[in-house]
Coordinates of C-alpha atoms in Angstrom, one line a residue:
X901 CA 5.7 -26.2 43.4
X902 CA 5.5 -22.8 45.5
X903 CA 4.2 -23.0 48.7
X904 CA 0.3 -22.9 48.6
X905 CA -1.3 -19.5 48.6
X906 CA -4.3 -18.6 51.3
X907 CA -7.5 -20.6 50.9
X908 CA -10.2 -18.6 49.6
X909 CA -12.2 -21.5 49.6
X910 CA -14.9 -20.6 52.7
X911 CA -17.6 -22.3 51.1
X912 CA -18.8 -23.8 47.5
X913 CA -19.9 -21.7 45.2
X914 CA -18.4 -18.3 47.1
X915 CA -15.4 -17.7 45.3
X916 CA -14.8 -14.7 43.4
X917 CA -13.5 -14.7 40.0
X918 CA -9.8 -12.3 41.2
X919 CA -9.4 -15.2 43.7
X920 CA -9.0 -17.6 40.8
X921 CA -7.0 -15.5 39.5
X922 CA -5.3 -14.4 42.1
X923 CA -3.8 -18.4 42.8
X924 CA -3.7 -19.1 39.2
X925 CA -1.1 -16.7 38.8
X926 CA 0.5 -18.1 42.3
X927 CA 0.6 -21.5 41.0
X928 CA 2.3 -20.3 37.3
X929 CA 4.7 -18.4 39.0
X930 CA 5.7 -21.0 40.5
X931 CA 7.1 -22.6 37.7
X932 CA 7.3 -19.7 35.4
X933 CA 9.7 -21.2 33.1
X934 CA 8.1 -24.3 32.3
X935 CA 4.8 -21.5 31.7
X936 CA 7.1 -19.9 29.2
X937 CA 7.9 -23.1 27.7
X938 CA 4.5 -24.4 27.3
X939 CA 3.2 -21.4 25.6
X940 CA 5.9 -21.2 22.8
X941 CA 3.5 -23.4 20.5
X942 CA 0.2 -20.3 20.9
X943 CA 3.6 -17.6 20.8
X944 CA 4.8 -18.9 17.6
X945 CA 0.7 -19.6 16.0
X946 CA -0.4 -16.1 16.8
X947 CA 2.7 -14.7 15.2
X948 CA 2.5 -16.4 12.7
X949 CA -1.0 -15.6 12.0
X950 CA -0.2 -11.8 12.2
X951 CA 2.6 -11.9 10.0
X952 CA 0.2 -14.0 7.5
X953 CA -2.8 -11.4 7.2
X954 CA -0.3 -8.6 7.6
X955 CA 1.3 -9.6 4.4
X956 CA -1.4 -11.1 2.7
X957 CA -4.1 -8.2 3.0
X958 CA -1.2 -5.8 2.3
X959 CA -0.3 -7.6 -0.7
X960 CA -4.2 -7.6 -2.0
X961 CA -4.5 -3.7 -1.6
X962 CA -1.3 -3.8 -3.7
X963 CA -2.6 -5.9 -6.2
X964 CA -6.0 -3.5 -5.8
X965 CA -3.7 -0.8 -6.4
X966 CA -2.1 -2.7 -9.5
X967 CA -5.0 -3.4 -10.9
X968 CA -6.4 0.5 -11.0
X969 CA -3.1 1.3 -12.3
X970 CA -3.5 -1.0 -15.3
X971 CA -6.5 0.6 -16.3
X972 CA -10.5 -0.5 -16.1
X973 CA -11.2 -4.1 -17.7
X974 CA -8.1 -4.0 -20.0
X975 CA -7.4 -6.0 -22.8
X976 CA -4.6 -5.4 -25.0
X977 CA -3.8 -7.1 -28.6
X978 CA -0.4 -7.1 -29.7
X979 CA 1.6 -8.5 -32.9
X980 CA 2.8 -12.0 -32.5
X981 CA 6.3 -13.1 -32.6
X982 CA 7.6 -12.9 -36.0
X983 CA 9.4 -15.6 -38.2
X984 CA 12.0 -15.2 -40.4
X985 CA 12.9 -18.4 -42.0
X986 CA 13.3 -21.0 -38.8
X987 CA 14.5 -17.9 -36.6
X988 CA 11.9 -16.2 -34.0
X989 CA 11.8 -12.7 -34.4
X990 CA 10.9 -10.2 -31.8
X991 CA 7.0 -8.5 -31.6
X992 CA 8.7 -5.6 -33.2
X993 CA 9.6 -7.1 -36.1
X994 CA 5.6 -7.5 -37.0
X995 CA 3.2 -5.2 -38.2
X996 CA 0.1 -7.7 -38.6
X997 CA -2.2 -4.8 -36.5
X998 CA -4.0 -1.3 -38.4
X999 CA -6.8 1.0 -38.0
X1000 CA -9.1 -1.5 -39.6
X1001 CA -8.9 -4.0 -36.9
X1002 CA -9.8 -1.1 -34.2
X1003 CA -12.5 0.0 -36.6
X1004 CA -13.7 -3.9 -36.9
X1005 CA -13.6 -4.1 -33.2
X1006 CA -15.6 -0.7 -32.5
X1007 CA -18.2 -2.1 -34.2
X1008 CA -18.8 -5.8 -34.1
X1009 CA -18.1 -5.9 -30.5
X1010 CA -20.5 -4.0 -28.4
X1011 CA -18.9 -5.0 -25.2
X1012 CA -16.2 -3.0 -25.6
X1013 CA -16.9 0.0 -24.9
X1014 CA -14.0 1.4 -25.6
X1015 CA -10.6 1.1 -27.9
X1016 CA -7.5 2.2 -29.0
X1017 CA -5.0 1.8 -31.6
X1018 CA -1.7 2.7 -30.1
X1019 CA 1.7 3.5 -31.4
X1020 CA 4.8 4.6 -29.7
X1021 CA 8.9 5.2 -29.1
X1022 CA 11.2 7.6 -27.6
X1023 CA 11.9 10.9 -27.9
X1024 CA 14.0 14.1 -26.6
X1025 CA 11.5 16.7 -25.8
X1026 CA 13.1 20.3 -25.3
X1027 CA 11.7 23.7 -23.6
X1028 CA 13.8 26.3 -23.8
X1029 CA 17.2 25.3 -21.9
X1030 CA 15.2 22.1 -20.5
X1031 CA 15.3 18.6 -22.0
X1032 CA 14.5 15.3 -20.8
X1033 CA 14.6 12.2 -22.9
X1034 CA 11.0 10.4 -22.4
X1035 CA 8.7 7.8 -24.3
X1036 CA 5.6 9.3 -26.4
X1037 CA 2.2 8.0 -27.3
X1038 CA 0.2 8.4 -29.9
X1039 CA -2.9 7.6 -29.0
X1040 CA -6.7 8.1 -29.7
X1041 CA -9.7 9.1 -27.2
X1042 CA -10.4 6.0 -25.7
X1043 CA -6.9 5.1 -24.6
X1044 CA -7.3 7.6 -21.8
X1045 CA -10.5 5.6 -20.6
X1046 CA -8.8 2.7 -20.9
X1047 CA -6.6 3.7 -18.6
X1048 CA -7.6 5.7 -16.2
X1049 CA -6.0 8.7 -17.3
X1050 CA -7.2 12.2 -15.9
X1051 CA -5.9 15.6 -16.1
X1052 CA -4.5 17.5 -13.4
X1053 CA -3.9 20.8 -15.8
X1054 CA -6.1 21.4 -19.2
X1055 CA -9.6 20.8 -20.2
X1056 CA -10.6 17.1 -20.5
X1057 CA -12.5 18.2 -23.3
X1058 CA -9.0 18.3 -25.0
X1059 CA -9.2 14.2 -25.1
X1060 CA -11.4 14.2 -28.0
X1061 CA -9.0 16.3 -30.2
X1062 CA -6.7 13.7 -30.2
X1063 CA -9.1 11.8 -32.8
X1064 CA -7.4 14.7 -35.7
X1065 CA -3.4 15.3 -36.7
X1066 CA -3.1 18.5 -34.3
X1067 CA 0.1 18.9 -33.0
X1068 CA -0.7 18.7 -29.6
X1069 CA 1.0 17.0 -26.6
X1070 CA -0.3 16.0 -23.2
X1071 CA 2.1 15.7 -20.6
X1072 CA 3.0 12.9 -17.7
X1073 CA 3.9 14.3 -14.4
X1074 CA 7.3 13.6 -14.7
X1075 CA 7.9 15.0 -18.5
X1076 CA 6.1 18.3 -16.7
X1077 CA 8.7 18.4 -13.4
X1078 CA 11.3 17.9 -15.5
X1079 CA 11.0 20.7 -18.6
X1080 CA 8.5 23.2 -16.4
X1081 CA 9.0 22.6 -12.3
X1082 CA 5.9 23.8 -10.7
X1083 CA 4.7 26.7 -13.8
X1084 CA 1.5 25.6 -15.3
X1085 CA 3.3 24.2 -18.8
X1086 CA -0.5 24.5 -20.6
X1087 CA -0.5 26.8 -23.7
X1088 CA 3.5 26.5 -24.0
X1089 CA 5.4 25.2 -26.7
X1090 CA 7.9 22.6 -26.8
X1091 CA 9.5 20.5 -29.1
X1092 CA 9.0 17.0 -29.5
X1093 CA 11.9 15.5 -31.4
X1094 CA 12.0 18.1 -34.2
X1095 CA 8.3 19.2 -34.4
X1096 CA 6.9 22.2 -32.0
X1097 CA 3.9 20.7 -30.3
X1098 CA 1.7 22.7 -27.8
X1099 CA 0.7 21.6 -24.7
X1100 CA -3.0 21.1 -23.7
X1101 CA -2.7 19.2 -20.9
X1102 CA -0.7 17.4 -17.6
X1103 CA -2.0 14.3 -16.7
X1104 CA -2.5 13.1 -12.6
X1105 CA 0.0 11.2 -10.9
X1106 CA -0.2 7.4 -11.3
X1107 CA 2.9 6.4 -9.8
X1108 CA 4.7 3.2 -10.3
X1109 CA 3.3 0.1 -12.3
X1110 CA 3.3 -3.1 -11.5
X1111 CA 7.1 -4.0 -12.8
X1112 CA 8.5 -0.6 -11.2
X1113 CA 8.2 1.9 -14.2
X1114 CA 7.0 5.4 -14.2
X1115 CA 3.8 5.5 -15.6
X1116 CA 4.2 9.3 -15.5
X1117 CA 7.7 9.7 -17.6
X1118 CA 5.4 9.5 -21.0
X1119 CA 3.6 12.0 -23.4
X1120 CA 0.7 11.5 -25.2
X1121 CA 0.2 13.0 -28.7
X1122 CA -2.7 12.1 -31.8
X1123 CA -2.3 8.9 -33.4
X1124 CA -2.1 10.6 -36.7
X1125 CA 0.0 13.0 -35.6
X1126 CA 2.6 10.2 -34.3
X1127 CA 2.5 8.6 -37.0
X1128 CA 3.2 11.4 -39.4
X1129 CA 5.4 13.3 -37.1
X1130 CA 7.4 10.7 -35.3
X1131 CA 7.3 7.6 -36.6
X1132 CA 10.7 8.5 -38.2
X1133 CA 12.6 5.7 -39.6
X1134 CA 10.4 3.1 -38.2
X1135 CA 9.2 2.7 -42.0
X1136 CA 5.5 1.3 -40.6
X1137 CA 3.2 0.4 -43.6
X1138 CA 0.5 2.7 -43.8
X1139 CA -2.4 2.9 -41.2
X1140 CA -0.3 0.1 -39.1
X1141 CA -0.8 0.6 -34.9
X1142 CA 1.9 -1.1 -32.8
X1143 CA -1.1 -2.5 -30.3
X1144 CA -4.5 -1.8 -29.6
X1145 CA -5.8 -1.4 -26.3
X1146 CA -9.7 -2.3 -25.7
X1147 CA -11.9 -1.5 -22.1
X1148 CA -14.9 -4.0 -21.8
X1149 CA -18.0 -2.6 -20.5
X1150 CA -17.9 -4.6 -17.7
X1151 CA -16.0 -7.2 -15.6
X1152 CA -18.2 -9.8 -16.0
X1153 CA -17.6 -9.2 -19.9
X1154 CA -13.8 -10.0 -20.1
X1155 CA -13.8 -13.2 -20.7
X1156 CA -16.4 -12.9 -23.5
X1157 CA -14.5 -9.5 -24.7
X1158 CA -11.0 -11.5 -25.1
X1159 CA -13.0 -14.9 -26.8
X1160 CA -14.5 -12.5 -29.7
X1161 CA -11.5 -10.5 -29.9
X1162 CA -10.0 -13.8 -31.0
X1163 CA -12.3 -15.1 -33.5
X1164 CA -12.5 -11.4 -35.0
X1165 CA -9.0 -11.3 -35.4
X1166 CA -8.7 -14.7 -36.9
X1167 CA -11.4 -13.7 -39.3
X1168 CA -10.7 -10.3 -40.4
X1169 CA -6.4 -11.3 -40.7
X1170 CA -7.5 -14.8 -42.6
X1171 CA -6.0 -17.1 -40.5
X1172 CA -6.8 -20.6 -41.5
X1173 CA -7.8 -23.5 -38.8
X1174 CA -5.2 -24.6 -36.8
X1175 CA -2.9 -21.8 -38.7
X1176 CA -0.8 -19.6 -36.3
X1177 CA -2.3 -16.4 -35.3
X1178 CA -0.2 -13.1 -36.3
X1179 CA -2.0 -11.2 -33.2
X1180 CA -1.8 -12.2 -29.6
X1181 CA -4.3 -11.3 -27.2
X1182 CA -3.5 -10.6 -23.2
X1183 CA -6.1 -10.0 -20.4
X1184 CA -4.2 -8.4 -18.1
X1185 CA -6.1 -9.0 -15.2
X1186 CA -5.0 -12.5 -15.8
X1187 CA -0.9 -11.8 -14.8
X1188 CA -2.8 -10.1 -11.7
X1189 CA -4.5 -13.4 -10.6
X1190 CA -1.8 -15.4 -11.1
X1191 CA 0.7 -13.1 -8.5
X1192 CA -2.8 -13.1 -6.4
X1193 CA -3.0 -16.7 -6.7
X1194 CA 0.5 -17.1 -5.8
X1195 CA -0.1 -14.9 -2.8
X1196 CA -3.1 -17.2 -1.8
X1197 CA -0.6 -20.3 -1.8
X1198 CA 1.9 -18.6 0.1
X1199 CA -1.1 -17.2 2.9
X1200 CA -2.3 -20.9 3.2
X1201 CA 1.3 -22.3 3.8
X1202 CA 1.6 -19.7 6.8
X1203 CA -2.4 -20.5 7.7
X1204 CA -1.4 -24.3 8.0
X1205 CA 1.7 -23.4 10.0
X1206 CA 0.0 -20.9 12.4
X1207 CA -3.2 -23.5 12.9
X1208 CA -0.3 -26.5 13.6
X1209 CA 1.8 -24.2 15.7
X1210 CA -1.7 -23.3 17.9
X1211 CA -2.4 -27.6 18.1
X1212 CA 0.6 -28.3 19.3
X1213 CA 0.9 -25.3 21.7
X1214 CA -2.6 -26.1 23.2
X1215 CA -1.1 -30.1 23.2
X1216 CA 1.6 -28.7 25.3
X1217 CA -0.8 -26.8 27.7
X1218 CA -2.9 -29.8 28.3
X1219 CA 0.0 -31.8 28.9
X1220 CA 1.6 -29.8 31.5
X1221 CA -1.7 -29.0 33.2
X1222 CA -2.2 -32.8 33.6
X1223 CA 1.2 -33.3 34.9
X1224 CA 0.1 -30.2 36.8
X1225 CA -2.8 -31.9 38.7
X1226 CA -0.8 -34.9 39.3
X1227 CA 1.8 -33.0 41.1
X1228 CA -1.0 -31.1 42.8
X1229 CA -3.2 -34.1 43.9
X1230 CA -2.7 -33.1 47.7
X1231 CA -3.2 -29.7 47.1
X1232 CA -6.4 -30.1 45.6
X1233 CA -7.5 -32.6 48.2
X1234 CA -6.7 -30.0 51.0
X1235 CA -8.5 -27.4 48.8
X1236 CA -11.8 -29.5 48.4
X1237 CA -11.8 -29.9 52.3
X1238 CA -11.7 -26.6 53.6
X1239 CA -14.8 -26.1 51.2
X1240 CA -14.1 -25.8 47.4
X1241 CA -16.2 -27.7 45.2
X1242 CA -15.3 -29.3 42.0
X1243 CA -16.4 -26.4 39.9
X1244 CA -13.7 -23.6 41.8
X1245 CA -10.9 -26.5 41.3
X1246 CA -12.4 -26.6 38.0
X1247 CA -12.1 -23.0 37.4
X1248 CA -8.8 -22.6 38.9
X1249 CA -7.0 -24.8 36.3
X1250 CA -9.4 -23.7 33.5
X1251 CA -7.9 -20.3 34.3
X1252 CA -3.9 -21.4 35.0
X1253 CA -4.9 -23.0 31.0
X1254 CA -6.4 -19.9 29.8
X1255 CA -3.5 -17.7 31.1
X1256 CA -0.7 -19.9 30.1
X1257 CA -2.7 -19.8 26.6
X1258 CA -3.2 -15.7 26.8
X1259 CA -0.1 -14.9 27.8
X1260 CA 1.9 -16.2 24.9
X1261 CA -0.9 -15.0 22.8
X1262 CA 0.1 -11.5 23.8
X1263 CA 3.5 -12.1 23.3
X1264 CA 2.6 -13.8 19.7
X1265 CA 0.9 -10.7 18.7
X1266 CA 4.1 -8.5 19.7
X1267 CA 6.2 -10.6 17.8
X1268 CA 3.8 -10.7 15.1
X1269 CA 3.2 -7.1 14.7
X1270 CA 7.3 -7.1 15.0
X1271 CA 7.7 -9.4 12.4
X1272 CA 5.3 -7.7 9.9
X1273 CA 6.7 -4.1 10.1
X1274 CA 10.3 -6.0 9.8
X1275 CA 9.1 -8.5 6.9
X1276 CA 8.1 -4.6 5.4
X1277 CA 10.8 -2.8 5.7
X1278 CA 13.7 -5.5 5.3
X1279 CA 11.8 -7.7 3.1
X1280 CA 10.1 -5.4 1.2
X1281 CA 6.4 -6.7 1.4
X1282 CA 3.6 -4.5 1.7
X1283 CA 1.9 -5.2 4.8
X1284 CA -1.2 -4.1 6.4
X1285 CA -1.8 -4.5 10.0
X1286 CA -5.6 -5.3 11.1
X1287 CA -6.5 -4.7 14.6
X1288 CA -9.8 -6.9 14.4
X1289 CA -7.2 -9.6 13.2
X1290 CA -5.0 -8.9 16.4
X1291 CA -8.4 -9.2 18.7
X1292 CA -9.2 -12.4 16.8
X1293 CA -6.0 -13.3 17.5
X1294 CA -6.2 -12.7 21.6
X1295 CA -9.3 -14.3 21.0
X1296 CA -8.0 -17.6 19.5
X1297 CA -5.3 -17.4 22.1
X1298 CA -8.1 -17.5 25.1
X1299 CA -10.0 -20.3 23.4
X1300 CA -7.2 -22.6 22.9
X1301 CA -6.6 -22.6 26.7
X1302 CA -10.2 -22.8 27.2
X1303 CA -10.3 -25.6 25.1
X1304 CA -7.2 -27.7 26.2
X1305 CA -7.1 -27.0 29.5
X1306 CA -10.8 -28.2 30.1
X1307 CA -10.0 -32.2 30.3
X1308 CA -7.1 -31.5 33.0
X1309 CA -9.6 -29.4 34.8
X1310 CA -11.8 -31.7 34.9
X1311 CA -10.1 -34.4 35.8
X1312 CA -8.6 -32.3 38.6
X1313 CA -12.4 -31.3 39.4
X1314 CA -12.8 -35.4 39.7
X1315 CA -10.6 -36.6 42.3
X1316 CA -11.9 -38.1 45.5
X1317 CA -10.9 -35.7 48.7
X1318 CA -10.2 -38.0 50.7
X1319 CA -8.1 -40.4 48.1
X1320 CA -6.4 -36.8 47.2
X1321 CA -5.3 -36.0 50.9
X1322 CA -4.0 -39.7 51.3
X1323 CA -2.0 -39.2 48.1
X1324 CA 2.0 -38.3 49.3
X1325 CA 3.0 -36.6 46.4

């Protein structure tokens, strides 16, 4: 050990809080490396903890974000995989969906509130000396419910037209940049494939989806118009939608939405007991709990490492505190004579505990914070740094050398003064 600092000790009871601190950092310095050492476990557990939250919170406001994206309380019903003798065909190949079924569902299931047939493809649209090859819609009013859709350009009021055979087109953001740059595109003409359609609207940004498309390369045109107009060789019976798209009233009324969506559909297409169903139908808020589940899993894993990594750091700091006071015993014994009591011993090595503990909590939370803007960047995980989590994490840092580092003080607080001078240490 260093040589002793000054004795502050003038009498029990007098000491003043910098004077512990003042010889707890005398007595750390000391041995500053074996300090170090001690607090890798608390450096390691706070990081750890940092880079958890970081990730995991920043990963939930991405789901959030996912979730908005996908629309409000969306359920979609597709065609089933079609069969061709023993082969599996693809959804495509099926057209077991029409108008009916959307009409059935308007109006024997109240909670959803709102639905869709939907029918769709690509297409080169062309303005002028522009052209851009996109993917068209045809849709009816409540799709744009469904999904969230608002207009940046155009009256909203233009939504309900899309229940006629109009040919009129709403743009996505991107269809817009590309054919018109920043001019106001509403009013214009363009053509859609080899139909003039006129623009009535420009739809607000959404951005990416979930699986990294652009929700904003796509324009939206009637249903009836699509599937007079563009259909093309897709040779679709009659009144047949590719997928219908339903928005239940509520939350709380998906589960019972997506149950009487079934039993409707098995009705209404005759599908006998245990028969297989030519529909299929997917609440996607579901593929969104799973990935947030998964997330959960991975959060815990890091929880379980960050809460073993801060047991086995605060292990360490009680073990070297008590090798501490043995090496000390003399020390202490010197200490208690010229006036300290057992509570300033105690609160010496409480404090030497507490600043072993704080100190590679600091460093923890550097490395953490660190860590989570790296994981973001070269990793690239969303992350969201949390300053009340970094204060709960100095916070966890102080208690875990408050916590381990009591038994050695008190042990320390213990010894006999005049044992503790006679010990030759």
């Amino acid at each position: 050990m260093s040589p002793n600092p000054p004795s502050t000790f003038a009498a029990p009871g007098h000491v003043r809080v910098r004077d512990i601190l003042y010889m707890a950092v005398f007595a750390l310095r000391g041995n500053w490396l074996r300090s170090t050492l001690t607090a890798l476990g608390v450096i390691i557990g706070i990081a750890a903890v940092i880079i958890m939250v970081s990730v995991g919170q920043g990963t939930q406001a991405q789901l959030d974000e996912t979730i908005s994206r996908l629309g409000s309380n969306r359920i979609d019903v597709m065609p089933n995989w079609g069969r061709q003798g023993a082969v599996r065909m693809g959804a495509a190949s099926v057209f077991s969906l029409t108008s009916d079924d959307v009409e059935a569902i308007r109006e024997r299931i109240p909670q959803a509130r709102h639905v869709s047939g939907i029918v769709s493809g690509s297409v080169q649209v062309i303005n002028a000396e522009q052209n851009w090859s996109t993917r068209w819609q045809g849709v009816e009013p409540d799709y744009f419910q469904v999904q969230d859709w608002t207009l940046a350009l155009g009256d909203p009021a233009e939504f309900g037209d899309y229940a006629g055979t109009d040919t009129i087109v709403i743009l996505g953001q991107s269809v817009r940049d590309k054919l018109f740059g920043e001019e106001d595109p509403v009013g214009s003409s363009i053509r859609v494939g080899r139909v003039s359609f006129t623009v009535v609207g420009v739809t607000n940004v959404k951005g990416q989806s979930g699986w990294g498309g652009d929700q904003d390369d796509v324009i939206f045109v009637p249903l009836d118009t699509a599937r007079r107009r563009l259909m093309g060789q897709m040779q679709m019976p009659p009144g047949t939608v590719q997928q219908i798209t339903v928005g239940a009233a509520s939350a709380a009324d998906m589960a019972s939405v997506e149950a009487e969506l079934n039993a409707l559909l098995k009705e209404t297409h005759k599908i006998p007991p245990g028969g297989e169903d030519d529909f299929m139908v997917r609440n996607l808020t579901q593929l969104v709990s799973a990935r947030s589940e998964t997330t959960r899993l991975m959060s815990m894993l890091l929880g379980a490492v960050a809460g073993i990594s801060l047991i086995v750091g605060g292990i360490g700091i009680m073990n070297i505190m008590l090798v501490s006071v043995t090496e000390r015993i003399r020390e202490i014994g010197l200490r208690m004579a010229v006036g300290a009591g057992p509570k300033e011993i105690q609160r010496q090595f409480l404090a030497e505990a507490m600043m072993i503990s704080l100190g590679g909590g600091l460093i923890g939370i550097a490395i953490g914070i660190a860590g989570a803007l790296l994981a973001g960047r070269i990793g690239a995980l969303p992350v969201e740094l949390n300053m009340e989590v970094i204060l709960l994490a100095t916070g966890f840092s102080v208690a875990t050398g408050l916590f381990f580092g009591f038994y050695p003080a008190r042990k320390a607080a213990q010894l006999d003064p005049i044992e503790a001078l006679r010990h030759q240490g």
